[in-house]
Short mmCIF file of C-alpha atoms (C1' of nucleotides) in Angstrom, two decimals:
data_model
loop_
_atom_site.label_atom_id
_atom_site.label_comp_id
_atom_site.label_asym_id
_atom_site.label_seq_id
_atom_site.Cartn_x
_atom_site.Cartn_y
_atom_site.Cartn_z
CA MET A 1 -19.82 4.65 20.39
CA PRO A 2 -16.92 2.80 18.76
CA VAL A 3 -13.63 4.25 19.90
CA SER A 4 -10.56 3.59 17.89
CA GLU A 5 -7.81 4.63 20.21
CA GLY A 6 -4.15 4.30 19.28
CA ASN A 7 -1.96 1.37 20.11
CA PRO A 8 1.38 2.42 21.65
CA GLY A 9 3.62 -0.42 20.55
CA GLU A 10 2.31 -0.40 17.00
CA ASP A 11 4.42 -0.58 13.86
CA ALA A 12 3.89 2.11 11.21
CA ARG A 13 2.88 -0.49 8.65
CA ALA A 14 0.45 -2.17 11.00
CA ARG A 15 -1.15 1.15 11.87
CA LEU A 16 -1.49 2.09 8.20
CA GLN A 17 -3.25 -1.26 7.59
CA ARG A 18 -5.53 -0.71 10.57
CA LEU A 19 -6.53 2.81 9.62
CA HIS A 20 -7.05 1.79 6.02
CA ASP A 21 -9.15 -1.23 6.87
CA ILE A 22 -11.28 0.63 9.37
CA LEU A 23 -11.98 3.49 7.02
CA ARG A 24 -12.66 1.16 4.10
CA SER A 25 -15.05 -0.79 6.23
CA ARG A 26 -16.90 2.33 7.24
CA ILE A 27 -17.21 3.43 3.69
CA CYS A 28 -18.46 0.10 2.45
CA LEU A 29 -20.87 -0.37 5.32
CA LEU A 30 -22.26 3.17 4.59
CA ASP A 31 -21.23 4.61 7.89
CA TYR A 32 -19.79 7.19 5.49
CA PRO A 33 -22.36 7.17 2.60
CA PRO A 34 -21.26 8.47 -0.79
CA GLY A 35 -20.87 12.23 -0.71
CA THR A 36 -19.78 12.35 2.90
CA ARG A 37 -17.07 14.84 3.64
CA LEU A 38 -14.31 13.41 5.77
CA SER A 39 -12.18 15.86 7.66
CA GLU A 40 -8.56 14.91 8.29
CA GLU A 41 -8.12 16.65 11.64
CA PRO A 42 -11.08 15.08 13.45
CA LEU A 43 -10.26 11.67 12.03
CA ALA A 44 -6.61 11.93 13.07
CA ALA A 45 -7.78 12.92 16.54
CA GLU A 46 -10.09 9.88 16.66
CA PHE A 47 -7.28 7.51 15.83
CA GLY A 48 -4.83 9.26 18.19
CA THR A 49 -2.38 10.33 15.53
CA SER A 50 -1.47 13.43 13.64
CA ARG A 51 -2.70 14.14 10.16
CA THR A 52 0.43 12.66 8.49
CA PRO A 53 -0.17 8.94 9.10
CA LEU A 54 -3.86 9.41 8.52
CA ARG A 55 -3.17 11.01 5.17
CA ARG A 56 -1.11 8.03 4.19
CA ALA A 57 -4.23 5.85 4.69
CA LEU A 58 -6.40 8.28 2.81
CA ALA A 59 -3.90 8.25 -0.03
CA ARG A 60 -4.37 4.54 -0.43
CA LEU A 61 -8.14 4.87 -0.31
CA GLU A 62 -7.97 7.53 -2.96
CA ASP A 63 -5.76 5.31 -5.20
CA GLU A 64 -8.36 2.59 -4.71
CA GLY A 65 -11.06 4.97 -5.88
CA LEU A 66 -13.11 4.99 -2.62
CA ILE A 67 -12.55 8.69 -1.86
CA GLN A 68 -11.48 11.72 -3.73
CA THR A 69 -9.68 14.73 -2.28
CA GLN A 70 -10.03 18.28 -3.53
CA HIS A 71 -7.69 21.00 -2.43
CA GLY A 72 -9.53 23.55 -0.29
CA VAL A 73 -12.75 21.59 -0.33
CA GLY A 74 -12.36 18.30 1.42
CA THR A 75 -12.12 14.55 0.90
CA ILE A 76 -15.40 13.18 -0.43
CA VAL A 77 -16.55 9.58 -0.39
CA THR A 78 -17.03 8.67 -4.05
CA ASP A 79 -20.17 7.31 -5.62
CA VAL A 80 -20.36 4.73 -8.38
CA ASP A 81 -22.50 5.28 -11.44
CA LEU A 82 -24.46 2.50 -13.08
CA ALA A 83 -22.34 2.15 -16.17
CA GLU A 84 -19.11 1.79 -14.27
CA MET A 85 -20.76 -0.64 -11.84
CA GLY A 86 -21.91 -2.81 -14.77
CA ARG A 87 -18.40 -3.16 -16.08
CA THR A 88 -16.88 -3.72 -12.72
CA TYR A 89 -19.40 -6.44 -12.05
CA GLU A 90 -18.60 -8.07 -15.37
CA LEU A 91 -14.98 -8.20 -14.42
CA ARG A 92 -15.73 -9.45 -10.96
CA ARG A 93 -17.80 -12.22 -12.40
CA GLU A 94 -14.98 -13.34 -14.68
CA LEU A 95 -12.40 -13.20 -11.89
CA ALA A 96 -14.64 -15.28 -9.65
CA GLY A 97 -14.69 -17.96 -12.31
CA LEU A 98 -10.85 -17.75 -12.58
CA ALA A 99 -10.56 -18.44 -8.92
CA GLY A 100 -11.74 -21.99 -9.51
CA ARG A 101 -9.24 -22.64 -12.33
CA LEU A 102 -6.12 -20.73 -11.25
CA SER A 103 -4.20 -22.33 -8.39
CA PRO A 104 -7.11 -23.47 -6.25
CA VAL A 105 -5.98 -24.40 -2.75
CA ALA A 106 -6.22 -27.92 -1.32
CA VAL A 107 -9.51 -28.35 0.54
CA THR A 108 -8.80 -28.95 4.22
CA PRO A 109 -11.24 -29.91 6.97
CA ASP A 110 -10.82 -26.37 8.29
CA ILE A 111 -12.05 -24.93 5.03
CA ILE A 112 -15.10 -27.24 5.07
CA ALA A 113 -15.85 -26.30 8.63
CA ARG A 114 -15.66 -22.60 7.85
CA ALA A 115 -18.00 -23.10 4.88
CA HIS A 116 -20.56 -24.67 7.12
CA ARG A 117 -20.16 -21.92 9.70
CA PHE A 118 -21.15 -19.52 7.00
CA VAL A 119 -24.28 -21.51 6.35
CA ALA A 120 -25.08 -21.36 10.09
CA ARG A 121 -24.59 -17.62 10.13
CA GLY A 122 -26.71 -17.30 7.00
CA ARG A 123 -29.58 -19.23 8.66
CA ALA A 124 -29.37 -17.06 11.74
CA LEU A 125 -29.53 -14.03 9.54
CA ALA A 126 -32.53 -15.43 7.72
CA ARG A 127 -34.42 -15.58 11.03
CA THR A 128 -33.70 -11.97 11.90
CA PRO A 129 -32.77 -10.06 8.72
CA ASP A 130 -30.68 -6.97 9.20
CA PRO A 131 -29.03 -4.99 6.40
CA ARG A 132 -25.83 -4.22 8.22
CA GLU A 133 -25.29 -7.77 9.46
CA PHE A 134 -26.08 -8.91 5.96
CA ALA A 135 -23.37 -6.70 4.54
CA ARG A 136 -20.86 -7.91 7.11
CA LEU A 137 -21.60 -11.59 6.38
CA ASN A 138 -21.35 -10.87 2.73
CA MET A 139 -17.96 -9.23 3.21
CA ASP A 140 -16.67 -12.09 5.36
CA PHE A 141 -17.89 -14.65 2.79
CA PHE A 142 -16.12 -12.74 0.06
CA HIS A 143 -12.87 -13.05 1.95
CA PHE A 144 -13.52 -16.79 2.35
CA GLY A 145 -13.98 -17.12 -1.36
CA ALA A 146 -10.83 -15.16 -2.10
CA ALA A 147 -8.79 -17.43 0.19
CA LEU A 148 -9.76 -20.38 -2.08
CA THR A 149 -7.09 -19.51 -4.60
CA GLU A 150 -3.39 -19.25 -4.00
CA ASN A 151 -2.99 -16.75 -6.80
CA GLU A 152 -2.06 -13.67 -4.83
CA ALA A 153 -2.54 -11.31 -7.80
CA LEU A 154 -6.02 -12.68 -8.42
CA ARG A 155 -6.95 -12.24 -4.79
CA GLU A 156 -5.70 -8.67 -4.75
CA ALA A 157 -7.49 -7.70 -7.93
CA SER A 158 -10.77 -9.29 -6.80
CA GLU A 159 -10.54 -7.54 -3.45
CA ARG A 160 -10.04 -4.23 -5.11
CA LEU A 161 -13.10 -4.69 -7.27
CA TYR A 162 -15.20 -6.07 -4.44
CA TYR A 163 -14.63 -3.05 -2.24
CA ARG A 164 -15.27 -0.80 -5.17
CA THR A 165 -18.83 -2.12 -5.67
CA ALA A 166 -19.81 -3.33 -2.19
CA ARG A 167 -21.31 0.04 -1.35
CA ILE A 168 -23.66 0.06 -4.37
CA TRP A 169 -24.98 -3.21 -3.38
CA LEU A 170 -25.77 -2.24 0.21
CA LYS A 171 -27.25 1.01 -0.94
CA SER A 172 -29.73 -0.88 -3.17
CA ILE A 173 -30.77 -3.34 -0.52
CA SER A 174 -33.35 -0.88 0.75
CA ARG A 175 -34.88 -0.74 -2.76
CA LEU A 176 -35.06 -4.54 -2.95
CA ASP A 177 -36.74 -6.96 -0.57
CA LEU A 178 -34.34 -7.76 2.23
CA GLY A 179 -35.89 -11.05 3.05
CA ASP A 180 -35.66 -12.27 -0.54
CA GLU A 181 -31.99 -11.19 -0.78
CA VAL A 182 -31.12 -12.98 2.42
CA ARG A 183 -32.84 -16.17 1.22
CA ILE A 184 -30.98 -15.97 -2.13
CA PHE A 185 -27.66 -15.44 -0.35
CA LEU A 186 -28.38 -18.34 1.98
CA THR A 187 -28.83 -20.54 -1.05
CA GLU A 188 -25.47 -19.43 -2.32
CA LEU A 189 -23.90 -20.27 1.02
CA GLU A 190 -25.47 -23.69 1.04
CA GLN A 191 -24.52 -24.50 -2.52
CA THR A 192 -21.00 -23.40 -1.84
CA ALA A 193 -20.77 -25.55 1.27
CA ALA A 194 -21.98 -28.54 -0.76
CA ALA A 195 -19.35 -27.85 -3.43
CA VAL A 196 -16.62 -27.50 -0.83
CA ASP A 197 -17.79 -30.78 0.77
CA GLY A 198 -17.08 -32.45 -2.52
CA HIS A 199 -13.65 -30.77 -2.69
CA ASP A 200 -14.92 -29.15 -5.91
CA LEU A 201 -13.61 -25.59 -5.88
CA LEU A 202 -14.34 -25.22 -9.59
CA ALA A 203 -17.99 -25.73 -8.77
CA ALA A 204 -17.76 -23.30 -5.88
CA ALA A 205 -16.35 -20.72 -8.27
CA LEU A 206 -19.05 -21.32 -10.85
CA ILE A 207 -21.72 -20.91 -8.20
CA ARG A 208 -20.24 -17.63 -7.12
CA GLN A 209 -19.98 -16.54 -10.70
CA ALA A 210 -23.64 -17.30 -11.28
CA HIS A 211 -24.74 -15.46 -8.21
CA ILE A 212 -22.62 -12.35 -9.07
CA SER A 213 -24.27 -12.36 -12.42
CA MET A 214 -27.79 -12.65 -11.01
CA CYS A 215 -27.09 -10.11 -8.33
CA GLU A 216 -26.04 -7.60 -10.88
CA ALA A 217 -29.19 -8.22 -12.85
CA ARG A 218 -31.34 -7.61 -9.78
CA LEU A 219 -29.45 -4.36 -9.03
CA ARG A 220 -29.92 -3.16 -12.56
CA ALA A 221 -33.64 -3.69 -12.41
CA MET B 1 21.63 13.46 -17.87
CA PRO B 2 17.85 13.61 -17.79
CA VAL B 3 16.72 16.52 -15.67
CA SER B 4 13.17 16.53 -14.35
CA GLU B 5 12.76 20.04 -13.16
CA GLY B 6 9.57 21.23 -11.54
CA ASN B 7 6.68 22.86 -13.35
CA PRO B 8 5.53 26.04 -11.60
CA GLY B 9 1.89 26.19 -12.66
CA GLU B 10 1.32 22.48 -11.96
CA ASP B 11 -1.64 21.00 -10.10
CA ALA B 12 -0.95 18.76 -7.18
CA ARG B 13 -2.72 15.85 -8.81
CA ALA B 14 -0.87 16.28 -12.09
CA ARG B 15 2.45 16.40 -10.30
CA LEU B 16 1.69 13.22 -8.36
CA GLN B 17 0.89 11.49 -11.62
CA ARG B 18 4.07 12.79 -13.21
CA LEU B 19 6.35 11.73 -10.38
CA HIS B 20 4.66 8.34 -10.16
CA ASP B 21 4.83 7.69 -13.89
CA ILE B 22 8.49 8.73 -14.14
CA LEU B 23 9.58 6.61 -11.17
CA ARG B 24 7.52 3.66 -12.32
CA SER B 25 9.08 3.95 -15.74
CA ARG B 26 12.54 4.01 -14.28
CA ILE B 27 11.88 0.99 -12.18
CA CYS B 28 10.45 -0.99 -15.13
CA LEU B 29 13.19 0.07 -17.50
CA LEU B 30 15.72 -1.03 -14.92
CA ASP B 31 17.21 2.40 -14.47
CA TYR B 32 16.57 1.36 -10.90
CA PRO B 33 17.20 -2.42 -10.87
CA PRO B 34 15.68 -4.54 -8.10
CA GLY B 35 17.46 -3.98 -4.86
CA THR B 36 18.36 -0.33 -5.63
CA ARG B 37 18.00 1.96 -2.64
CA LEU B 38 16.10 5.12 -3.49
CA SER B 39 16.69 8.08 -1.16
CA GLU B 40 13.83 10.47 -0.68
CA GLU B 41 15.87 13.68 -0.23
CA PRO B 42 17.92 13.49 -3.43
CA LEU B 43 14.86 12.44 -5.44
CA ALA B 44 12.79 15.28 -4.05
CA ALA B 45 15.65 17.62 -4.95
CA GLU B 46 15.77 16.29 -8.51
CA PHE B 47 12.04 16.94 -9.00
CA GLY B 48 12.19 20.33 -7.37
CA THR B 49 9.88 19.54 -4.50
CA SER B 50 10.16 18.69 -0.87
CA ARG B 51 9.91 15.19 0.50
CA THR B 52 6.19 15.41 1.19
CA PRO B 53 4.83 15.25 -2.36
CA LEU B 54 7.54 12.78 -3.35
CA ARG B 55 6.50 10.55 -0.52
CA ARG B 56 2.93 10.62 -1.85
CA ALA B 57 4.27 9.17 -5.11
CA LEU B 58 6.40 6.60 -3.32
CA ALA B 59 3.36 5.56 -1.30
CA ARG B 60 1.47 4.65 -4.45
CA LEU B 61 4.39 2.74 -5.79
CA GLU B 62 4.60 0.81 -2.53
CA ASP B 63 0.93 0.03 -2.67
CA GLU B 64 1.51 -1.24 -6.22
CA GLY B 65 4.25 -3.50 -4.95
CA LEU B 66 7.09 -1.86 -6.90
CA ILE B 67 9.05 -0.64 -3.90
CA GLN B 68 9.17 -1.40 -0.26
CA THR B 69 10.11 1.07 2.50
CA GLN B 70 11.83 0.13 5.76
CA HIS B 71 12.09 2.57 8.60
CA GLY B 72 15.64 3.54 9.21
CA VAL B 73 16.98 1.59 6.16
CA GLY B 74 15.60 3.05 2.99
CA THR B 75 13.14 2.38 0.18
CA ILE B 76 14.22 -0.64 -1.90
CA VAL B 77 13.06 -1.59 -5.34
CA THR B 78 11.38 -4.95 -5.04
CA ASP B 79 12.26 -8.09 -6.98
CA VAL B 80 9.77 -10.65 -8.17
CA ASP B 81 10.31 -14.33 -7.51
CA LEU B 82 9.49 -16.97 -10.12
CA ALA B 83 6.47 -18.48 -8.35
CA GLU B 84 4.76 -15.14 -8.00
CA MET B 85 5.63 -14.24 -11.56
CA GLY B 86 4.04 -17.41 -12.82
CA ARG B 87 0.72 -16.67 -11.18
CA THR B 88 0.76 -13.06 -12.23
CA TYR B 89 1.37 -14.07 -15.77
CA GLU B 90 -1.47 -16.56 -15.66
CA LEU B 91 -3.81 -13.80 -14.61
CA ARG B 92 -2.44 -11.37 -17.15
CA ARG B 93 -3.10 -13.94 -19.85
CA GLU B 94 -6.69 -14.39 -18.71
CA LEU B 95 -7.31 -10.64 -18.50
CA ALA B 96 -5.86 -10.17 -22.00
CA GLY B 97 -8.45 -12.60 -23.26
CA LEU B 98 -11.20 -10.78 -21.41
CA ALA B 99 -10.26 -7.57 -23.18
CA GLY B 100 -11.63 -8.99 -26.37
CA ARG B 101 -14.93 -10.04 -24.86
CA LEU B 102 -15.63 -7.29 -22.34
CA SER B 103 -16.77 -3.98 -23.90
CA PRO B 104 -14.31 -3.83 -26.83
CA VAL B 105 -14.15 -0.37 -28.33
CA ALA B 106 -15.30 0.39 -31.87
CA VAL B 107 -12.40 0.17 -34.30
CA THR B 108 -11.67 3.52 -35.83
CA PRO B 109 -9.22 4.51 -38.64
CA ASP B 110 -7.10 6.02 -35.94
CA ILE B 111 -6.74 2.75 -34.14
CA ILE B 112 -5.84 0.98 -37.39
CA ALA B 113 -3.28 3.58 -38.18
CA ARG B 114 -1.72 3.25 -34.75
CA ALA B 115 -1.57 -0.51 -35.00
CA HIS B 116 0.38 -0.18 -38.28
CA ARG B 117 2.65 2.41 -36.73
CA PHE B 118 3.60 -0.16 -34.13
CA VAL B 119 4.47 -2.57 -36.93
CA ALA B 120 6.72 0.09 -38.47
CA ARG B 121 8.42 0.71 -35.16
CA GLY B 122 8.80 -3.06 -34.71
CA ARG B 123 10.48 -3.34 -38.11
CA ALA B 124 12.85 -0.54 -37.28
CA LEU B 125 13.69 -2.22 -34.02
CA ALA B 126 14.32 -5.52 -35.81
CA ARG B 127 16.96 -3.78 -37.94
CA THR B 128 18.82 -2.39 -34.92
CA PRO B 129 17.84 -4.37 -31.82
CA ASP B 130 18.24 -2.57 -28.51
CA PRO B 131 16.97 -3.86 -25.20
CA ARG B 132 15.84 -0.55 -23.86
CA GLU B 133 14.05 0.54 -26.98
CA PHE B 134 12.47 -2.93 -27.06
CA ALA B 135 11.14 -2.44 -23.57
CA ARG B 136 9.80 0.94 -24.43
CA LEU B 137 8.01 -0.32 -27.52
CA ASN B 138 6.61 -3.24 -25.51
CA MET B 139 5.29 -0.83 -22.89
CA ASP B 140 3.69 1.48 -25.48
CA PHE B 141 2.09 -1.50 -27.18
CA PHE B 142 0.69 -2.71 -23.92
CA HIS B 143 -1.04 0.65 -23.51
CA PHE B 144 -2.41 0.38 -27.04
CA GLY B 145 -3.88 -3.04 -26.18
CA ALA B 146 -5.32 -1.80 -22.95
CA ALA B 147 -7.10 1.01 -24.79
CA LEU B 148 -8.98 -1.55 -26.92
CA THR B 149 -11.50 -2.12 -24.12
CA GLU B 150 -13.80 0.39 -22.58
CA ASN B 151 -13.94 -1.57 -19.32
CA GLU B 152 -12.07 0.87 -17.06
CA ALA B 153 -11.65 -1.69 -14.23
CA LEU B 154 -10.16 -4.21 -16.63
CA ARG B 155 -7.72 -1.63 -17.91
CA GLU B 156 -6.63 -0.68 -14.43
CA ALA B 157 -6.13 -4.27 -13.24
CA SER B 158 -4.21 -5.16 -16.39
CA GLU B 159 -1.97 -2.19 -16.00
CA ARG B 160 -1.22 -3.01 -12.38
CA LEU B 161 -0.19 -6.55 -13.41
CA TYR B 162 1.79 -5.44 -16.37
CA TYR B 163 3.97 -3.07 -14.44
CA ARG B 164 4.40 -5.64 -11.81
CA THR B 165 6.02 -8.11 -14.19
CA ALA B 166 7.56 -5.90 -16.84
CA ARG B 167 10.90 -5.78 -14.97
CA ILE B 168 11.29 -9.53 -14.83
CA TRP B 169 10.90 -9.71 -18.56
CA LEU B 170 13.45 -7.03 -19.34
CA LYS B 171 15.91 -8.59 -16.87
CA SER B 172 15.60 -11.87 -18.64
CA ILE B 173 16.19 -10.47 -22.11
CA SER B 174 19.92 -10.65 -21.58
CA ARG B 175 19.61 -14.36 -20.88
CA LEU B 176 17.59 -14.94 -24.03
CA ASP B 177 18.47 -14.06 -27.60
CA LEU B 178 17.51 -10.46 -28.27
CA GLY B 179 17.18 -10.88 -31.99
CA ASP B 180 14.80 -13.84 -31.58
CA GLU B 181 12.67 -11.96 -29.08
CA VAL B 182 12.39 -8.93 -31.31
CA ARG B 183 11.35 -11.13 -34.25
CA ILE B 184 8.73 -12.90 -32.17
CA PHE B 185 7.41 -9.58 -30.97
CA LEU B 186 7.32 -8.23 -34.44
CA THR B 187 5.16 -11.19 -35.44
CA GLU B 188 2.79 -10.32 -32.62
CA LEU B 189 2.60 -6.75 -33.88
CA GLU B 190 1.88 -7.81 -37.45
CA GLN B 191 -0.77 -10.35 -36.36
CA THR B 192 -2.39 -7.74 -34.20
CA ALA B 193 -2.42 -5.21 -37.01
CA ALA B 194 -4.02 -7.76 -39.27
CA ALA B 195 -6.74 -8.49 -36.69
CA VAL B 196 -7.40 -4.81 -36.18
CA ASP B 197 -7.58 -4.34 -39.92
CA GLY B 198 -10.46 -6.82 -39.90
CA HIS B 199 -12.12 -5.05 -36.99
CA ASP B 200 -11.69 -8.23 -34.93
CA LEU B 201 -10.65 -7.26 -31.47
CA LEU B 202 -11.49 -10.69 -30.15
CA ALA B 203 -8.77 -12.10 -32.44
CA ALA B 204 -6.38 -9.37 -31.37
CA ALA B 205 -7.03 -10.34 -27.73
CA LEU B 206 -6.48 -14.03 -28.46
CA ILE B 207 -3.21 -13.25 -30.22
CA ARG B 208 -2.06 -11.25 -27.22
CA GLN B 209 -3.14 -14.03 -24.92
CA ALA B 210 -1.13 -16.58 -26.89
CA HIS B 211 1.95 -14.42 -26.92
CA ILE B 212 1.75 -13.80 -23.18
CA SER B 213 1.55 -17.55 -22.65
CA MET B 214 4.53 -18.25 -24.89
CA CYS B 215 6.54 -15.45 -23.44
CA GLU B 216 6.02 -16.82 -19.95
CA ALA B 217 7.12 -20.27 -21.13
CA ARG B 218 10.32 -18.80 -22.60
CA LEU B 219 11.00 -16.92 -19.40
CA ARG B 220 10.55 -20.01 -17.36
CA ALA B 221 12.98 -21.96 -19.41
"C1'" DA K 1 42.87 -12.38 17.83
"C1'" DA K 2 38.03 -12.41 18.64
"C1'" DA K 3 33.95 -10.69 20.75
"C1'" DC K 4 31.39 -7.03 22.53
"C1'" DG K 5 29.50 -2.45 23.24
"C1'" DG K 6 28.68 2.20 22.10
"C1'" DC K 7 28.55 5.87 19.00
"C1'" DG K 8 28.09 8.34 14.56
"C1'" DT K 9 25.82 8.57 10.20
"C1'" DG K 10 22.18 8.07 7.15
"C1'" DT K 11 17.52 6.79 6.47
"C1'" DT K 12 12.38 6.92 6.85
"C1'" DG K 13 8.30 8.25 10.04
"C1'" DT K 14 5.81 12.06 12.63
"C1'" DG K 15 4.11 16.40 14.18
"C1'" DC K 16 3.35 21.06 13.39
"C1'" DA K 17 3.01 25.54 11.29
"C1'" DC K 18 1.92 27.90 7.34
"C1'" DA K 19 0.66 28.30 2.29
"C1'" DA K 20 -2.79 27.67 -1.22
"C1'" DC K 21 -7.23 27.14 -2.14
"C1'" DC K 22 -12.58 26.90 -2.28
"C1'" DC K 23 -16.98 28.03 -0.71
"C1'" DT K 24 -20.37 30.93 1.58
"C1'" DG K 25 -22.47 35.02 2.74
"C1'" DA K 26 -22.69 39.83 3.39
"C1'" DC K 27 -22.43 44.17 1.32
"C1'" DG K 28 -22.60 47.78 -1.95
"C1'" DG K 29 -23.32 49.60 -6.62
"C1'" DG K 30 -25.94 49.47 -10.76
"C1'" DC Q 1 -33.95 43.44 -7.74
"C1'" DC Q 2 -29.61 41.57 -9.53
"C1'" DC Q 3 -24.91 41.01 -9.89
"C1'" DG Q 4 -20.15 41.57 -8.74
"C1'" DT Q 5 -16.76 42.00 -5.10
"C1'" DC Q 6 -14.55 41.00 -1.08
"C1'" DA Q 7 -13.69 39.21 3.42
"C1'" DG Q 8 -13.90 35.20 6.58
"C1'" DG Q 9 -13.73 30.44 7.90
"C1'" DG Q 10 -12.58 25.93 6.86
"C1'" DT Q 11 -10.14 22.52 4.17
"C1'" DT Q 12 -6.26 20.10 1.96
"C1'" DG Q 13 -1.20 20.63 0.33
"C1'" DT Q 14 3.73 21.76 1.48
"C1'" DG Q 15 7.94 22.42 3.84
"C1'" DC Q 16 10.70 21.82 7.64
"C1'" DA Q 17 12.54 20.24 12.03
"C1'" DC Q 18 12.92 16.53 14.86
"C1'" DA Q 19 12.02 11.69 16.52
"C1'" DA Q 20 12.72 6.77 15.69
"C1'" DC Q 21 15.27 3.43 13.80
"C1'" DA Q 22 19.05 0.41 11.46
"C1'" DC Q 23 23.60 -0.42 10.32
"C1'" DG Q 24 28.47 -0.14 10.20
"C1'" DC Q 25 32.73 1.49 12.36
"C1'" DC Q 26 35.98 1.59 15.89
"C1'" DG Q 27 37.82 1.27 20.31
"C1'" DT Q 28 37.97 -1.67 24.28
"C1'" DT Q 29 38.00 -5.78 26.67
"C1'" DT Q 30 38.83 -10.58 27.40
#
DNA sequence: AAACGGCGTGTTGTGCACAACCCTGACGGG
DNA sequence: CCCGTCAGGGTTGTGCACAACACGCCGTTT
């Protein structure tokens, strides 16, 4: 059982970030599937705080559209309908392309090494497919891709959209063939690593764009 | 003196929206210039609430990057440095273009009428230029443009970015020639109205894109 | 005169108690 | 049998008091 005890010497801002990230992760990894009712008191107890700081984290999640609170009822994990998902995916696709054109970072050996580590992780996953590990790898890889642009605003917007749709994707994995999805994703990782090898972040962005587009098409089917 | 008294029969969500919008407007209209220290207690008193609901609104503003709170010091209205502004403008420009391609709305007579009302307001402003009225018109026109796409995610992202940079623009107006700026903006309004007349939202988006680009260049000078 | 230390004031952060509210289920009347 | 009513439990929203913190002022010391 994962315990998230408090951290005595922790700054208020750091704690907010921690609570927010943990809760967001749980929502997007479907530990809290859409429709789940989160109660403030038990959550606060789990994190070793009172309701007040917890509510600050919930407020951010609500502004991000991941939960919705109703007075007297509870805070419910939101769901995403197909129409909204389609538009969000469209925008995500466009932003991914922008990442290659707007302030791409300089490719360092560290970046190349990280790209290849993702390929290794992808291959390991292909040997023993697991939905949750798949989701985690996908999330990590998203952050890797976001770090390829220096445009802070673009990163922030992409991240918002990603976390908004990540759940839908994981929820549909069961409908699709997990092995196929893993193989497709591994291809994306390999192609990206090759592009990064050639210091071509525009290509990396286009690859990502293409895969987002194809992924959305598979989800829609 | 503008009084913002409470509204007895008001829902919590509606009040949050109201407080947030008012404060955001004040920040972006430079009623609270960058560096201003906002105090929670007086603000809460002005809005007829306690600190708790006010803090909820401030939390959203902080997540949007418009203010920054420091324990024991105060909540300070943020400033935007030139480098960040440049990247944000880049992204705004791209998103404006996207608005013409991603789910544009159907052009109705109402939309056309509104476009022409903006032209009328612009002409009135050109006769008696005023920085604050200029800013207000610009803000209203932005919302008009955002309403031209049905892509909710795109609207939200654009709005975030707009309010993030609106201050910089108004702050620089004094450096530039107000009359020139008003005339340029009037041109944008007229061109947009013409595009809308022809039911061509793609053109409207491209016009906006061009003007954002030129505006950024003037700011940078 | 300059440097240092402590204290007072003002600010945001936290915890707690209570208000406002919604849902469920039982109960009674039609 | 059905429907309306009401009470109870559980949840989020609010207000308030206090803790934690930063900064400037002033007296003291060197």
